[in-house]
Coordinates of C-alpha atoms and ligand atoms in Angstrom, one line a residue:
X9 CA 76.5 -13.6 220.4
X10 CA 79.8 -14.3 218.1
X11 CA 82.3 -15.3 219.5
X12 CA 86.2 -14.4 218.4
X13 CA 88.2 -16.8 216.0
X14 CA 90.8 -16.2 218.2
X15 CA 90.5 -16.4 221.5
X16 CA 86.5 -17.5 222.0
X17 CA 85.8 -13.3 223.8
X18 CA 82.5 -11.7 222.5
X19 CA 82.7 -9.6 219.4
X20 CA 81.1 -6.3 219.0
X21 CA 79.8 -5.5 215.2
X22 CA 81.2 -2.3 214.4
X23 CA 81.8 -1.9 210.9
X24 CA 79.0 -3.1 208.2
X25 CA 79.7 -2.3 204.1
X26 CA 76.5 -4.6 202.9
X27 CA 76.4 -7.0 200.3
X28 CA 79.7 -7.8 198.8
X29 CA 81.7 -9.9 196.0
X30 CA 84.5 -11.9 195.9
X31 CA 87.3 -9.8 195.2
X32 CA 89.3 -11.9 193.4
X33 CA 86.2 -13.0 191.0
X34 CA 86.9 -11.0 187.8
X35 CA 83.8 -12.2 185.8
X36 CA 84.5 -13.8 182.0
X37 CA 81.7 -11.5 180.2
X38 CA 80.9 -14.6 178.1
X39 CA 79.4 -16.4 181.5
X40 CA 78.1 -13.4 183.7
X41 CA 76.1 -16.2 185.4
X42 CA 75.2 -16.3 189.7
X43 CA 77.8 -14.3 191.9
X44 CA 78.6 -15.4 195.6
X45 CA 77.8 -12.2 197.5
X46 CA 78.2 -12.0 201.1
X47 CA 78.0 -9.6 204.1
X48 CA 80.9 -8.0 204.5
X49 CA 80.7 -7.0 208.5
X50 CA 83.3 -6.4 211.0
X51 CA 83.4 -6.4 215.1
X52 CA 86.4 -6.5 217.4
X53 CA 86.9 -9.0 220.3
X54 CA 86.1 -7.3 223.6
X55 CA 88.5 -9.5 225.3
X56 CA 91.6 -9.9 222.8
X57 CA 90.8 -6.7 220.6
X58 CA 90.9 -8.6 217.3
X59 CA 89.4 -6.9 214.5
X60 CA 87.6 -9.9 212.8
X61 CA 85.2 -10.4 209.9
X62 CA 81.9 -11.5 210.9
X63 CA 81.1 -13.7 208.2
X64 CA 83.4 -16.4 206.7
X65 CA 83.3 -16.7 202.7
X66 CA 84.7 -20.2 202.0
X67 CA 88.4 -20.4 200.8
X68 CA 88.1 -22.4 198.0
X69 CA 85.7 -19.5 196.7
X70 CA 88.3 -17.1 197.4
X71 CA 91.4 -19.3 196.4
X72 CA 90.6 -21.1 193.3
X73 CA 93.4 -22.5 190.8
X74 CA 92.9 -19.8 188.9
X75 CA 93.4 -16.6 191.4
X76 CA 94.6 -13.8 189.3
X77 CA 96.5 -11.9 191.5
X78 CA 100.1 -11.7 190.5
X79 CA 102.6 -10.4 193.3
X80 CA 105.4 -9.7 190.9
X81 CA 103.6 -7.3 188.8
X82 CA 104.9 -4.1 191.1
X83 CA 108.7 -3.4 190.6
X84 CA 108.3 -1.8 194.4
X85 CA 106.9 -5.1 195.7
X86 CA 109.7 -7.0 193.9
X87 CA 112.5 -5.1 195.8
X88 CA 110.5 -5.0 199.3
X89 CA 110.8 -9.3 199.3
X90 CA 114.0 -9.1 197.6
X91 CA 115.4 -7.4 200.7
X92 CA 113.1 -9.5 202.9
X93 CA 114.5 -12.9 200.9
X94 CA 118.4 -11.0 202.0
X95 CA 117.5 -10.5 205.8
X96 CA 116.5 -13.9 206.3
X97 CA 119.3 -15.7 204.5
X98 CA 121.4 -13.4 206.4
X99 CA 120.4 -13.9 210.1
X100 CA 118.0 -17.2 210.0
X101 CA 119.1 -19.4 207.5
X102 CA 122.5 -19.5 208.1
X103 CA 123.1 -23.3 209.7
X104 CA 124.3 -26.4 207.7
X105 CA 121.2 -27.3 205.7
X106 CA 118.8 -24.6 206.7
X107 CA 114.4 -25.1 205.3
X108 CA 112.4 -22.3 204.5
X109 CA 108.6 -22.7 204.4
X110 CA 106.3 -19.9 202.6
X111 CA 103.0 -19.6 203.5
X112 CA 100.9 -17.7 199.9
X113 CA 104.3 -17.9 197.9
X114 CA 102.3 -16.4 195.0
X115 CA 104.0 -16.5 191.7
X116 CA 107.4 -16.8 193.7
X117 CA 108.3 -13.0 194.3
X118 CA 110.1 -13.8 197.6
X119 CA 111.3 -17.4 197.0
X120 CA 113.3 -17.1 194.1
X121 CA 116.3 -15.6 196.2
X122 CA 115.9 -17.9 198.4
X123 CA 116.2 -21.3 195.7
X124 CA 118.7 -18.9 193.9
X125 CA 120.7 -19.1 196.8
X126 CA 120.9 -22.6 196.8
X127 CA 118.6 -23.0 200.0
X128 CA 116.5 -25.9 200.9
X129 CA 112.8 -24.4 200.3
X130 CA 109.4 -24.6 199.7
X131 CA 106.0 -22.6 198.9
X132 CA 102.7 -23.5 199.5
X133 CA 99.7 -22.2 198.0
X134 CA 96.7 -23.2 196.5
X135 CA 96.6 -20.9 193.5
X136 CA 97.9 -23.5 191.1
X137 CA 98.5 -20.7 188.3
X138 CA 100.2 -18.9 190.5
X139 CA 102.6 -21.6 191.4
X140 CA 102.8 -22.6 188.1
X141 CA 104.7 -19.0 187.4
X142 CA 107.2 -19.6 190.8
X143 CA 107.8 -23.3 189.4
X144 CA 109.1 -21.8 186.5
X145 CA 111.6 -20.1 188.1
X146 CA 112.8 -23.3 189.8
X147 CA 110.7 -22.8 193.1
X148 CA 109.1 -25.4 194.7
X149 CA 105.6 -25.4 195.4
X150 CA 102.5 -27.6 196.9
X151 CA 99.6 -26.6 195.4
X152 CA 97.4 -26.6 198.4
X153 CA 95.8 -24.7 201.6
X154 CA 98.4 -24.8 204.6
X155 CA 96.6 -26.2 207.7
X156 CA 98.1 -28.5 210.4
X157 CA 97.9 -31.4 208.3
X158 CA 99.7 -29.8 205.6
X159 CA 102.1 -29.0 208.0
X160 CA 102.5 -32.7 209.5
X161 CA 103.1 -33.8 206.3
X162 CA 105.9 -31.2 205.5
X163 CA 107.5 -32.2 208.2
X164 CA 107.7 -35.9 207.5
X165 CA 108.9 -35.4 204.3
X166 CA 111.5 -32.6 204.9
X167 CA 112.3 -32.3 208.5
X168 CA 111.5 -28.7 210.7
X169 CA 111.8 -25.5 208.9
X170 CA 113.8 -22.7 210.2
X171 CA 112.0 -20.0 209.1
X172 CA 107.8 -20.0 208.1
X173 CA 107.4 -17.4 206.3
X174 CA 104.3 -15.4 205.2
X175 CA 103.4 -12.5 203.6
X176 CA 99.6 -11.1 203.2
X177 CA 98.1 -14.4 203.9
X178 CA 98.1 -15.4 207.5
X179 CA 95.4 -12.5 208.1
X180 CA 92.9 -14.1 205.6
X181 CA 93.0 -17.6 207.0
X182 CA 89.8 -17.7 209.5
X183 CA 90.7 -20.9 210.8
X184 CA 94.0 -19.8 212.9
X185 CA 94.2 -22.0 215.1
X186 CA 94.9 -24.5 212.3
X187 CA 97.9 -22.4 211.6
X188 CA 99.5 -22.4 214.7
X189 CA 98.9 -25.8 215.3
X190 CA 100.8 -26.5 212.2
X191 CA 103.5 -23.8 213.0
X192 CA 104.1 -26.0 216.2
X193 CA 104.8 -29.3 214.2
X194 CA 106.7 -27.9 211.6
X195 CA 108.6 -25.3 213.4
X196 CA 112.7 -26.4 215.0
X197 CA 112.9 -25.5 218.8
X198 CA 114.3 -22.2 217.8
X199 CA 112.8 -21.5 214.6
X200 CA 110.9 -18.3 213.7
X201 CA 107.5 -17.9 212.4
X202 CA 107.8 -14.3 210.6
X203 CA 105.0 -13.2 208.4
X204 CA 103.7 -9.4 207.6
X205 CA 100.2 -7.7 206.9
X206 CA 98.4 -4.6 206.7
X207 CA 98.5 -2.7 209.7
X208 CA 95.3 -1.6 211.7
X209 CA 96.5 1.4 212.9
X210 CA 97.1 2.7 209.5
X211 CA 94.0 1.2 208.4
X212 CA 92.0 3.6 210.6
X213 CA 94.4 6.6 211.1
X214 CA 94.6 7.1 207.1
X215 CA 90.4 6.1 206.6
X216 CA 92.1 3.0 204.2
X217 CA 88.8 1.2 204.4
X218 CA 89.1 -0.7 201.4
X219 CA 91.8 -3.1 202.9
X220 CA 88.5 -4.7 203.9
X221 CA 87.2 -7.2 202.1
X222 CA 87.1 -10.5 202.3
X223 CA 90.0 -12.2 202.1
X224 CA 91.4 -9.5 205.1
X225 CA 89.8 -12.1 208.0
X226 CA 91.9 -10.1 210.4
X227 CA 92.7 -7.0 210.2
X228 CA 96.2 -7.4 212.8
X229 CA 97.4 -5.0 215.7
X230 CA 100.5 -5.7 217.3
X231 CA 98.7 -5.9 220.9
X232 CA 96.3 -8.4 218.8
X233 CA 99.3 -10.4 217.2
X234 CA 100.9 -10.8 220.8
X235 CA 98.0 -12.4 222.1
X236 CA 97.3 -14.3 219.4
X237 CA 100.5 -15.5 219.9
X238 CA 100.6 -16.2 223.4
X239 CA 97.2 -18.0 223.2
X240 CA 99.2 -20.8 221.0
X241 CA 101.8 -21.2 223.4
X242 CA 104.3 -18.9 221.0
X243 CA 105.5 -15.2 222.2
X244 CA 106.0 -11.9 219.5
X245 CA 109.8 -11.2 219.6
X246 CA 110.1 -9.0 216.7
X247 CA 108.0 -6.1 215.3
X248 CA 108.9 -4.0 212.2
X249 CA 106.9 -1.2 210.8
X250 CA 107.0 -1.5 206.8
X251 CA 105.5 1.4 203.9
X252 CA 104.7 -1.7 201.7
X253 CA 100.3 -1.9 201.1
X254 CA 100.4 2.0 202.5
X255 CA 101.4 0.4 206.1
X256 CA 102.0 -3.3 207.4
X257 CA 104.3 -4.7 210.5
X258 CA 106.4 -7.7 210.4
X259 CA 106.2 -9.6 213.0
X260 CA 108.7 -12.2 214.4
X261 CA 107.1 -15.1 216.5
X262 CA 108.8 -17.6 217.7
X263 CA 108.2 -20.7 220.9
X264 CA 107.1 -18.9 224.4
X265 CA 110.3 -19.1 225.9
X266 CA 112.7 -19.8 223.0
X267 CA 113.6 -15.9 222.5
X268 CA 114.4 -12.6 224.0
X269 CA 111.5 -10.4 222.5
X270 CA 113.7 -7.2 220.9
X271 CA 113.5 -4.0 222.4
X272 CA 110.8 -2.5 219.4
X273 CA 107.9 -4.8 220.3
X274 CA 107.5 -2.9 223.9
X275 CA 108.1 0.4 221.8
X276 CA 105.8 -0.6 219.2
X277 CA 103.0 -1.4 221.9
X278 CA 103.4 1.5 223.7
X279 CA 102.6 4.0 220.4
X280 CA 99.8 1.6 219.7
X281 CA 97.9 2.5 223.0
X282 CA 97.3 6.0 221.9
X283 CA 95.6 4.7 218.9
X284 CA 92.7 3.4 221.0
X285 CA 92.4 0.3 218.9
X286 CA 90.5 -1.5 221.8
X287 CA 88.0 1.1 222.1
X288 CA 84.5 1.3 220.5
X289 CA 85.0 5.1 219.9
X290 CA 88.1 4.6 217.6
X291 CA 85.7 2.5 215.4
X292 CA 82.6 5.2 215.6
X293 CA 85.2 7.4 214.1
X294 CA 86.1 5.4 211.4
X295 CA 82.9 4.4 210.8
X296 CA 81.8 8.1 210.2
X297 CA 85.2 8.7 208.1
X298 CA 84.4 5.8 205.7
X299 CA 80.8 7.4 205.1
X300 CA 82.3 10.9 204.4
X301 CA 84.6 9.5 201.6
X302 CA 81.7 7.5 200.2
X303 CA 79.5 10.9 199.6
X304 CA 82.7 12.6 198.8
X305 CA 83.9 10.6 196.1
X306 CA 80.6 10.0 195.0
X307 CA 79.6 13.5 194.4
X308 CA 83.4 14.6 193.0
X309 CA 82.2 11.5 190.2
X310 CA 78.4 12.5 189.4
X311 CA 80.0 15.9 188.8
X312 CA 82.6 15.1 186.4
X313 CA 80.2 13.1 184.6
X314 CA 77.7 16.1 184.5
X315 CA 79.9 18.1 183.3
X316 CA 80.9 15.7 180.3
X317 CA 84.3 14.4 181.5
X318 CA 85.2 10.9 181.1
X319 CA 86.5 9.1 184.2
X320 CA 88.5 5.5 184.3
X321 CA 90.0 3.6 187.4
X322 CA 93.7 2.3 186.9
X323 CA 94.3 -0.7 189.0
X324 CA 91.6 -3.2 189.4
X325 CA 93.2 -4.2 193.0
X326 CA 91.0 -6.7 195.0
X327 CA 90.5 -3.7 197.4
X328 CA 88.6 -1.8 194.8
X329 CA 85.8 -4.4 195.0
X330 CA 84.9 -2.6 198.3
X331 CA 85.0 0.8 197.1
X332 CA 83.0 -0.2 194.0
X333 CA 80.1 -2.0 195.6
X334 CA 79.8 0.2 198.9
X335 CA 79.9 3.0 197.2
X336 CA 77.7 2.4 194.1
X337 CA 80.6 3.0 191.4
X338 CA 79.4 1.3 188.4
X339 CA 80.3 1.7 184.4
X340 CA 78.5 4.8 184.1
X341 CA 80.5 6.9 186.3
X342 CA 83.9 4.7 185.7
X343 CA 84.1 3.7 181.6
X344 CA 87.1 1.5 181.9
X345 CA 89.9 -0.1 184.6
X346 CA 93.1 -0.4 183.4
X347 CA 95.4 -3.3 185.2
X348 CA 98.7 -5.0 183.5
X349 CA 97.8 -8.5 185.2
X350 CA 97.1 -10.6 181.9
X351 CA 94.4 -12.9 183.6
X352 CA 92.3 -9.9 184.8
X353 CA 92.4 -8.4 181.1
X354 CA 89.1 -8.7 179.4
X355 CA 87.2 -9.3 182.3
X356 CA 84.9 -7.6 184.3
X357 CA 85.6 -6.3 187.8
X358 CA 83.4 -8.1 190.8
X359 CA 80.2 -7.0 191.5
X360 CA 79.4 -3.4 189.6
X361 CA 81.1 -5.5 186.3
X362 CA 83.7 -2.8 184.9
X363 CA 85.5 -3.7 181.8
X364 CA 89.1 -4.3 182.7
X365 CA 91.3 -2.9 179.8
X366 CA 95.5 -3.6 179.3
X367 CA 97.2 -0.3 180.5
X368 CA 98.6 0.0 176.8
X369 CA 94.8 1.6 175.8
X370 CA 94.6 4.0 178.6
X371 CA 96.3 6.2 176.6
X372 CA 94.0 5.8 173.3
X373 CA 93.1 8.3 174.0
X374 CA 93.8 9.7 177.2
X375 CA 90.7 10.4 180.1
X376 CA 90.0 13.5 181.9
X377 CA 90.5 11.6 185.1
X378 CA 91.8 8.7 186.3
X379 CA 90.3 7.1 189.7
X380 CA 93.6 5.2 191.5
X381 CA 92.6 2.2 192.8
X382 CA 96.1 1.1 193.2
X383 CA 96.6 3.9 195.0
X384 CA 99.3 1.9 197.0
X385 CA 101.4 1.9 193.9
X386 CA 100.8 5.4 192.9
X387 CA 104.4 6.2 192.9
X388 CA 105.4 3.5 190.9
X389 CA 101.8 3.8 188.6
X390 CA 102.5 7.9 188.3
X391 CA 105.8 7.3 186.9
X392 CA 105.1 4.7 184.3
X393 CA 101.8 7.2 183.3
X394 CA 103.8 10.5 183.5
X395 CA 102.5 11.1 180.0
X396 CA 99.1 11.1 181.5
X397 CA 99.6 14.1 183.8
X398 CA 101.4 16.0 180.5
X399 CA 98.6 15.3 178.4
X400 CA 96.1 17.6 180.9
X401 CA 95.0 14.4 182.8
X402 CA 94.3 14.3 186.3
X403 CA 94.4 11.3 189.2
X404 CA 91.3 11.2 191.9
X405 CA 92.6 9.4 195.1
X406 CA 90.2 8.6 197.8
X407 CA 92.9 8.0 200.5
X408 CA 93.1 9.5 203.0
X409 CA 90.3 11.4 201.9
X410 CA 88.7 12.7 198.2
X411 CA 90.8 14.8 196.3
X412 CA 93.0 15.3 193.0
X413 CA 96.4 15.0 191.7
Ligands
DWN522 O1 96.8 -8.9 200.3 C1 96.7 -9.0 199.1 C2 97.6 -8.3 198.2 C3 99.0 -8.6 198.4 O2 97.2 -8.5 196.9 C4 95.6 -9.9 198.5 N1 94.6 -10.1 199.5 C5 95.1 -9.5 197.2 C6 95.8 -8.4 196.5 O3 95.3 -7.2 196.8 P1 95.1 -6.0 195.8 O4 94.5 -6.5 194.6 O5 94.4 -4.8 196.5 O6 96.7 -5.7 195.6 P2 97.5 -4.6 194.8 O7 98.9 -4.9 195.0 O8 97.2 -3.2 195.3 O9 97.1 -4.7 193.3 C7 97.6 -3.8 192.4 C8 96.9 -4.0 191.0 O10 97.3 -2.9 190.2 C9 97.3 -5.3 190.4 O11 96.1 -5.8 189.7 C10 98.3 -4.9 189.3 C11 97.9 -3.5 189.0 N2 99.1 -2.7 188.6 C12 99.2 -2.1 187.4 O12 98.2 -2.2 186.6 N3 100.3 -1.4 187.0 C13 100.1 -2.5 189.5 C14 101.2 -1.8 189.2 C15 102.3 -1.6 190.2 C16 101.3 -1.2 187.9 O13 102.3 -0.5 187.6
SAH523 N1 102.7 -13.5 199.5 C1 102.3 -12.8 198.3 C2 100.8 -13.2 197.9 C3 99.7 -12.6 198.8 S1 98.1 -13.0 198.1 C4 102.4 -11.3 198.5 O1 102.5 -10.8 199.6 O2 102.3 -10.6 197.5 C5 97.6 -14.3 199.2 C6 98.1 -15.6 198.7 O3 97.9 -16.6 199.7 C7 97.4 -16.1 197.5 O4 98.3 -16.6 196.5 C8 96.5 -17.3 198.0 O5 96.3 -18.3 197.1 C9 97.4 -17.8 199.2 N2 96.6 -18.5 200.3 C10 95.4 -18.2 200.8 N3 95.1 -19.1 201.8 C11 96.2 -19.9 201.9 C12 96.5 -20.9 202.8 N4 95.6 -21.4 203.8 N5 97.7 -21.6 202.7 C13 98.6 -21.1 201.7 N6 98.3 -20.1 200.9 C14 97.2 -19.5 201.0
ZN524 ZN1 89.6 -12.5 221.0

């Protein structure tokens, strides 16, 4: 039996998408040598309800220097943490000599108002490249996996942090436990632990099943956050719905005891129960939702193709790795993906190998269709392409189910 990350309950299989890639491994066409595949399976605990991946891929084959995701390449994204950066210089870090420690500080998207604001900071990641981007906007950054020793060490050299930050990492770190224990040492008495990820409940109300993959270790509830929480000897105090990643919560942690929790946790909880995210029916549903799209989208392609069109993807997210290799979408039925991250550019995507192309040739000339992988960015994506949609083209989405745009 497997046992929960978590809290040590049994976990019940109830989601299985096969053989998988890494989804950040954009291959170098010069080197197509051995991919790491893996099963990409998930249960959730019968005793805690976290939704958990069954099998761990190893970080360092997830997280290498060179991880190409950039967080500043959406204008959307850039505003969300520029307003996160604002709220917590405005109610956290507001004593003498306040410390703020990120947890995945990327390329710097949510740090640089903080240093620009003259307070006492740092990142830590393990995506040297990355960092090497946020150092050059006069961030600091260790280059290296946060764990409790990382954490020890932070704290001997700079004292406790007032706010931990983290933003779409703390679900893909298996070993939580790890994490909490360094939250404890690095953490003041009254310091908050705030970090935000996708949301479950959207996950399986809007069928977004290609927010699994793995990196997403966790897929977070608020119920499942609490008790996470709790089981470390911390309590949830905060909970904030956000549209950023089509759905994630914010959630404020902080020591059990330390805080009041706010009124919108209990609130929060209470519209989460009618989402049944404890019971093995919610995930039969999903289940059978996920396959639908699959033959849905793959039939909508086959025919396009029949009838002569050509088709492309726009976005080669790290989500699209799922939809790629569940579903069978190779270069036949999608030419091209276009992406405006540089170190993804001439590459191919994981697993089913699609060319990745600079977003300046989609237009050269213009597709029949265009299959939105980002589809979390259409807004933004839509906007920049308008010409696209003038020029007779049309946008597949696959969220929340098939259909065009
Ligand atoms: O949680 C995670 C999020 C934050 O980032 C990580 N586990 C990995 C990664 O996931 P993703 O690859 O699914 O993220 P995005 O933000 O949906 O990726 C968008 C992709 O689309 C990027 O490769 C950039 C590209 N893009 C583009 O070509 N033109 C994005 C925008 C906004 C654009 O205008
Ligand atoms: N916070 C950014 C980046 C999210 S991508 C955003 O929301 O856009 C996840 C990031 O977490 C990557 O840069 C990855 O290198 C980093 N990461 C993964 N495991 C980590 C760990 N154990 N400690 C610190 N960073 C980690
Ligand atoms: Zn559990």
């Amino acid at each position: 039996m497997l046992r929960c990350r978590v809290c040590g309950g049994a976990v019940r299989e109830c989601l299985d998408f096969g053989r998988q890639p890494v989804s950040s491994a954009f291959v170098d066409p010069a080197h197509t040598g051995a991919e790491l595949f893996f099963r990409l399976a998930v249960g959730f605990c019968t005793s805690c309800t976290m939704v958990q991946q069954l099998e761990e891929v190893p970080r360092d084959e997830m997280f290498r220097f060179d991880y190409p995701y950039r967080s500043s390449g959406s204008t959307v994204m850039r505003k969300h943490f520029q307003q996160t950066a604002r709220q917590l210089l405005d109610t956290e870090l507001t004593g003498p000599d306040p410390f703020a420690v990120e947890i995945g500080s990327n390329d710097g998207i949510l740090l640089q108002d903080i240093a620009e604001a003259g307070v006492r900071h740092l990142g830590v990641d393990p995506s040297g490249e990355a960092a090497e981007v946020a150092r050059a906007k006069g961030i600091r950054v260790r280059v290296e996996f946060f764990e409790e020793s990382t954490a020890r060490a932070i704290r001997a050299e700079h004292g406790p942090a007032d706010v931990i930050f983290s933003a779409n990492t703390i679900s893909h770190i298996a070993y939580i436990d790890s994490i909490f224990r360094g939250v404890d040492a690095l953490l003041a008495p009254n310091g908050v632990f705030v970090f935000e990820d996708r949301y479950l409940g959207d996950i399986i109300e809007h069928t977004y099943f290609d927010q699994i993959y793995d990196e997403h270790f966790y897929l977070f509830s608020i119920h499942s956050v609490q008790a996470m929480a709790a089981q470390f000897g911390f309590a949830l105090v905060g909970a904030e719905r956000l549209p950023v990643h089509g759905g994630a919560v914010r959630y404020t942690v902080a020591r059990a005891g330390a805080r009041r929790p706010a009124p919108e946790v209990a609130e929060l909880l209470a519209r989460e129960r009618e989402l049944g995210l404890g019971l093995p029916e919610t995930y039969e549903r999903f289940a059978a939702n996920i396959r639908r799209t699959r033959e849905d989208l793959l039939a909508l392609l086959r025919r396009l193709r029949a009838e002569g069109h050509r088709i492309v993807g726009y976005g080669a997210t790290q989500k699209s790795a799922t939809v790629a290799n569940y579903c069978g979408i190779g270069p036949d039925l999608v030419s091209a993906v276009y992406d405006s991250t540089r170190e993804k550019q001439g590459r191919l995507t994981p697993g089913v190998h699609i060319p990745v192309l600079p977003p300046e040739e989609f237009g050269a000339p213009y597709p029949a269709y265009a299959l939105l992988f980002a589809w979390n960015h259409a807004e933004e994506i839509m906007a920049k392409e308008r010409q696209f949609r003038e020029s007779g083209g049309r946008w597949i989405l696959y969220v929340p189910d098939v259909h065009i745009v």
